[in-house]
Structures are given as structure tokens and as C-alpha cells.
PDB file of C-alpha atoms in Angstrom:
ATOM      1  CA  MET D 813     148.405  55.061  66.508  1.00 42.00           C
ATOM      2  CA  ALA D 814     145.293  53.254  67.739  1.00 44.00           C
ATOM      3  CA  ASP D 815     145.266  51.576  71.122  1.00 41.00           C
ATOM      4  CA  VAL D 816     145.407  47.831  70.657  1.00 38.00           C
ATOM      5  CA  THR D 817     145.259  45.317  73.488  1.00 37.00           C
ATOM      6  CA  LEU D 818     146.671  41.918  72.743  1.00 36.00           C
ATOM      7  CA  ILE D 819     145.015  38.910  74.302  1.00 36.00           C
ATOM      8  CA  ASP D 820     148.217  38.084  76.208  1.00 35.00           C
ATOM      9  CA  GLU D 821     148.142  41.546  77.754  1.00 35.00           C
ATOM     10  CA  ALA D 822     144.569  41.223  78.984  1.00 35.00           C
ATOM     11  CA  PRO D 823     144.179  41.363  82.763  1.00 36.00           C
ATOM     12  CA  ARG D 824     144.177  37.986  84.443  1.00 41.00           C
ATOM     13  CA  ARG D 825     141.781  39.019  87.230  1.00 42.00           C
ATOM     14  CA  ARG D 826     138.644  40.429  85.657  1.00 47.00           C
ATOM     15  CA  SER D 827     136.984  41.945  88.689  1.00 45.00           C
ATOM     16  CA  SER D 828     140.008  43.922  89.851  1.00 49.00           C
ATOM     17  CA  THR D 829     140.455  46.140  86.803  1.00 47.00           C
ATOM     18  CA  PRO D 830     138.584  49.396  86.157  1.00 41.00           C
ATOM     19  CA  GLU D 831     137.532  48.216  82.692  1.00 43.00           C
ATOM     20  CA  THR D 832     135.801  45.138  84.123  1.00 49.00           C
ATOM     21  CA  ALA D 833     134.632  46.422  87.482  1.00 54.00           C
ATOM     22  CA  GLY D 834     131.000  45.799  86.483  1.00 59.00           C
ATOM     23  CA  LEU D 835     131.536  42.112  85.678  1.00 72.00           C
ATOM     24  CA  GLU D 836     130.699  39.340  88.090  1.00 74.00           C
ATOM     25  CA  PRO D 837     133.675  38.216  90.165  1.00 82.00           C
ATOM     26  CA  LEU D 838     135.314  34.902  89.525  1.00 89.00           C
ATOM     27  CA  TRP D 839     134.483  32.007  91.881  1.00 91.00           C
ATOM     28  CA  ARG D 840     138.154  31.639  92.835  1.00 95.00           C
ATOM     29  CA  GLU D 841     138.362  35.308  93.826  1.00 94.00           C
ATOM     30  CA  VAL D 842     135.303  35.142  96.076  1.00 94.00           C
ATOM     31  CA  LEU D 843     136.487  31.816  97.521  1.00 96.00           C
ATOM     32  CA  GLY D 844     139.926  33.216  98.265  1.00 97.00           C
ATOM     33  CA  GLY D 845     138.590  36.280 100.030  1.00 96.00           C
ATOM     34  CA  HIS D 846     136.161  34.174 102.023  1.00 97.00           C
ATOM     35  CA  LEU D 847     138.876  31.764 103.160  1.00 98.00           C
ATOM     36  CA  ARG D 848     141.158  34.661 104.106  1.00 98.00           C
ATOM     37  CA  ASP D 849     138.333  36.241 106.135  1.00 97.00           C
ATOM     38  CA  LEU D 850     137.595  32.934 107.897  1.00 97.00           C
ATOM     39  CA  ARG D 851     141.272  32.495 108.727  1.00 98.00           C
ATOM     40  CA  ALA D 852     141.518  36.048 110.090  1.00 97.00           C
ATOM     41  CA  ASP D 853     138.333  35.574 112.151  1.00 97.00           C
ATOM     42  CA  ARG D 854     139.914  32.505 113.722  1.00 97.00           C
ATOM     43  CA  GLU D 855     143.186  34.382 114.284  1.00 97.00           C
ATOM     44  CA  GLN D 856     145.173  31.733 112.426  1.00 97.00           C
ATOM     45  CA  THR D 857     148.320  32.472 110.496  1.00 98.00           C
ATOM     46  CA  LEU D 858     148.690  31.447 106.895  1.00 97.00           C
ATOM     47  CA  VAL D 859     151.412  28.987 107.913  1.00 98.00           C
ATOM     48  CA  ASP D 860     149.302  27.407 110.663  1.00 98.00           C
ATOM     49  CA  THR D 861     146.250  26.993 108.439  1.00 98.00           C
ATOM     50  CA  ALA D 862     148.316  25.592 105.577  1.00 98.00           C
ATOM     51  CA  ARG D 863     150.012  23.121 107.914  1.00 98.00           C
ATOM     52  CA  ARG D 864     146.672  21.950 109.302  1.00 98.00           C
ATOM     53  CA  ALA D 865     145.318  21.565 105.743  1.00 98.00           C
ATOM     54  CA  GLY D 866     148.397  19.683 104.554  1.00 98.00           C
ATOM     55  CA  ILE D 867     149.288  22.200 101.840  1.00 98.00           C
ATOM     56  CA  SER D 868     152.103  24.692 101.410  1.00 98.00           C
ATOM     57  CA  PRO D 869     151.689  28.256 102.691  1.00 98.00           C
ATOM     58  CA  GLN D 870     152.503  29.498  99.183  1.00 98.00           C
ATOM     59  CA  TYR D 871     149.629  27.488  97.700  1.00 98.00           C
ATOM     60  CA  LEU D 872     147.207  28.721 100.366  1.00 98.00           C
ATOM     61  CA  SER D 873     148.347  32.280  99.697  1.00 98.00           C
ATOM     62  CA  GLU D 874     147.634  31.831  95.974  1.00 98.00           C
ATOM     63  CA  ILE D 875     144.183  30.451  96.785  1.00 98.00           C
ATOM     64  CA  GLU D 876     143.415  33.375  99.109  1.00 98.00           C
ATOM     65  CA  ARG D 877     144.502  35.884  96.458  1.00 97.00           C
ATOM     66  CA  GLY D 878     142.274  34.234  93.852  1.00 96.00           C
ATOM     67  CA  LEU D 879     145.221  33.205  91.692  1.00 96.00           C
ATOM     68  CA  ASN D 880     144.586  29.483  91.881  1.00 93.00           C
ATOM     69  CA  GLU D 881     141.474  27.399  91.244  1.00 93.00           C
ATOM     70  CA  PRO D 882     141.719  24.710  93.939  1.00 96.00           C
ATOM     71  CA  SER D 883     140.045  21.314  93.681  1.00 96.00           C
ATOM     72  CA  SER D 884     137.156  20.436  95.941  1.00 95.00           C
ATOM     73  CA  GLU D 885     139.571  18.210  97.891  1.00 96.00           C
ATOM     74  CA  MET D 886     141.849  21.200  98.556  1.00 97.00           C
ATOM     75  CA  ILE D 887     138.930  23.414  99.551  1.00 97.00           C
ATOM     76  CA  SER D 888     137.709  20.679 101.890  1.00 97.00           C
ATOM     77  CA  ALA D 889     141.173  20.370 103.459  1.00 98.00           C
ATOM     78  CA  VAL D 890     141.353  24.132 104.065  1.00 98.00           C
ATOM     79  CA  ALA D 891     137.772  24.130 105.370  1.00 98.00           C
ATOM     80  CA  GLY D 892     138.700  21.430 107.875  1.00 98.00           C
ATOM     81  CA  ALA D 893     141.740  23.440 108.957  1.00 98.00           C
ATOM     82  CA  LEU D 894     139.386  26.368 109.566  1.00 98.00           C
ATOM     83  CA  ASP D 895     136.902  24.225 111.517  1.00 97.00           C
ATOM     84  CA  THR D 896     134.166  24.513 108.901  1.00 97.00           C
ATOM     85  CA  THR D 897     132.882  22.386 106.026  1.00 97.00           C
ATOM     86  CA  LEU D 898     133.000  22.476 102.269  1.00 96.00           C
ATOM     87  CA  ALA D 899     129.199  22.735 102.268  1.00 96.00           C
ATOM     88  CA  GLU D 900     129.236  25.804 104.536  1.00 97.00           C
ATOM     89  CA  ILE D 901     131.857  27.512 102.399  1.00 96.00           C
ATOM     90  CA  ALA D 902     130.003  26.736  99.167  1.00 95.00           C
ATOM     91  CA  SER D 903     126.750  28.028 100.666  1.00 96.00           C
ATOM     92  CA  ASP D 904     128.379  31.253 101.895  1.00 95.00           C
ATOM     93  CA  ILE D 905     130.026  31.867  98.540  1.00 94.00           C
ATOM     94  CA  GLY D 906     126.801  31.133  96.679  1.00 91.00           C
ATOM     95  CA  ARG D 907     124.995  33.774  98.727  1.00 92.00           C
ATOM     96  CA  ASP D 908     127.847  36.250  98.210  1.00 89.00           C
ATOM     97  CA  LEU D 909     127.893  35.654  94.447  1.00 87.00           C
ATOM     98  CA  GLY D 910     124.120  36.094  94.345  1.00 86.00           C
ATOM     99  CA  ARG D 911     124.365  39.456  96.098  1.00 84.00           C
ATOM    100  CA  ARG D 912     127.213  40.573  93.834  1.00 75.00           C
ATOM    101  CA  SER D 913     125.366  39.411  90.724  1.00 71.00           C
ATOM    102  CA  ALA D 914     122.261  41.345  91.721  1.00 68.00           C
ATOM    103  CA  ALA D 915     124.381  44.446  92.336  1.00 64.00           C
ATOM    104  CA  THR D 916     126.123  44.003  88.961  1.00 59.00           C
ATOM    105  CA  GLN D 917     122.765  43.715  87.207  1.00 60.00           C
ATOM    106  CA  ARG D 918     121.543  46.926  88.872  1.00 55.00           C
ATOM    107  CA  ILE D 919     124.689  48.739  87.715  1.00 52.00           C
ATOM    108  CA  THR D 920     124.369  47.342  84.187  1.00 51.00           C
ATOM    109  CA  PHE D 921     120.722  48.379  83.924  1.00 49.00           C
ATOM    110  CA  ALA D 922     121.534  51.856  85.281  1.00 51.00           C
ATOM    111  CA  PHE D 923     124.145  52.353  82.544  1.00 51.00           C
ATOM    112  CA  ALA D 924     121.819  50.984  79.868  1.00 54.00           C
ATOM    113  CA  ALA D 925     119.031  53.396  80.772  1.00 55.00           C
TER     114      ALA D 925
END
């Protein structure tokens, strides 16, 4: 029997599966990791940061794990709780995505050669 993957069975997080490791990461995944790193750098707990941002710890956890696509208002609230700005976060993520995209292109071209 041939292997068939149904659309519903497709992985939800593209960049975390072996089959899609060469694809660019999703914005929400990079954002989540960046926010988690900022929070850790500031030695804040998830609960403390969520409280300061006015959101639930569960929602912040989903954002940090890249499971949720937060609005700019939510990102701004979390940024404020982390003593940074939406602009700084967007700039940092833009640079990170640019580096990852360049690395993905190098990998893609290496396989194509």
C-alpha cells in the first residue's frame, strides 16, 4: 500500500519536522522563541510576564511555543512587560528571519547542485 498523507495529518509546525526542515520558519515561531529568550534574559517567570502584559499565562505560553499568532496589540503588551518595544522586537525578528532565509537558500542551492 502506498504512503498517503492526508491534509489533516500534515504537521502544523512546518519548521520543526524533518520533511520541512529546509523551509523558512513561520513568523509566529520566531516571535515566540524571541519572546521566550527575552523573558529568560530578564529572569521573569511566565506568570509574571503574563500578569504584567495583562494576558493569561496559558496564552503567553502558546505564543512562546509558536502555536498562536498574536495581534500587534498583544505583542506590544508583552513587549512592554519585557521592557522593550514592538519596534525593537519586529526589527530583531526581521534580522533573524533574514539570516534564516539566507541559510535556507544556501541549503536549497546546495541540494539543487
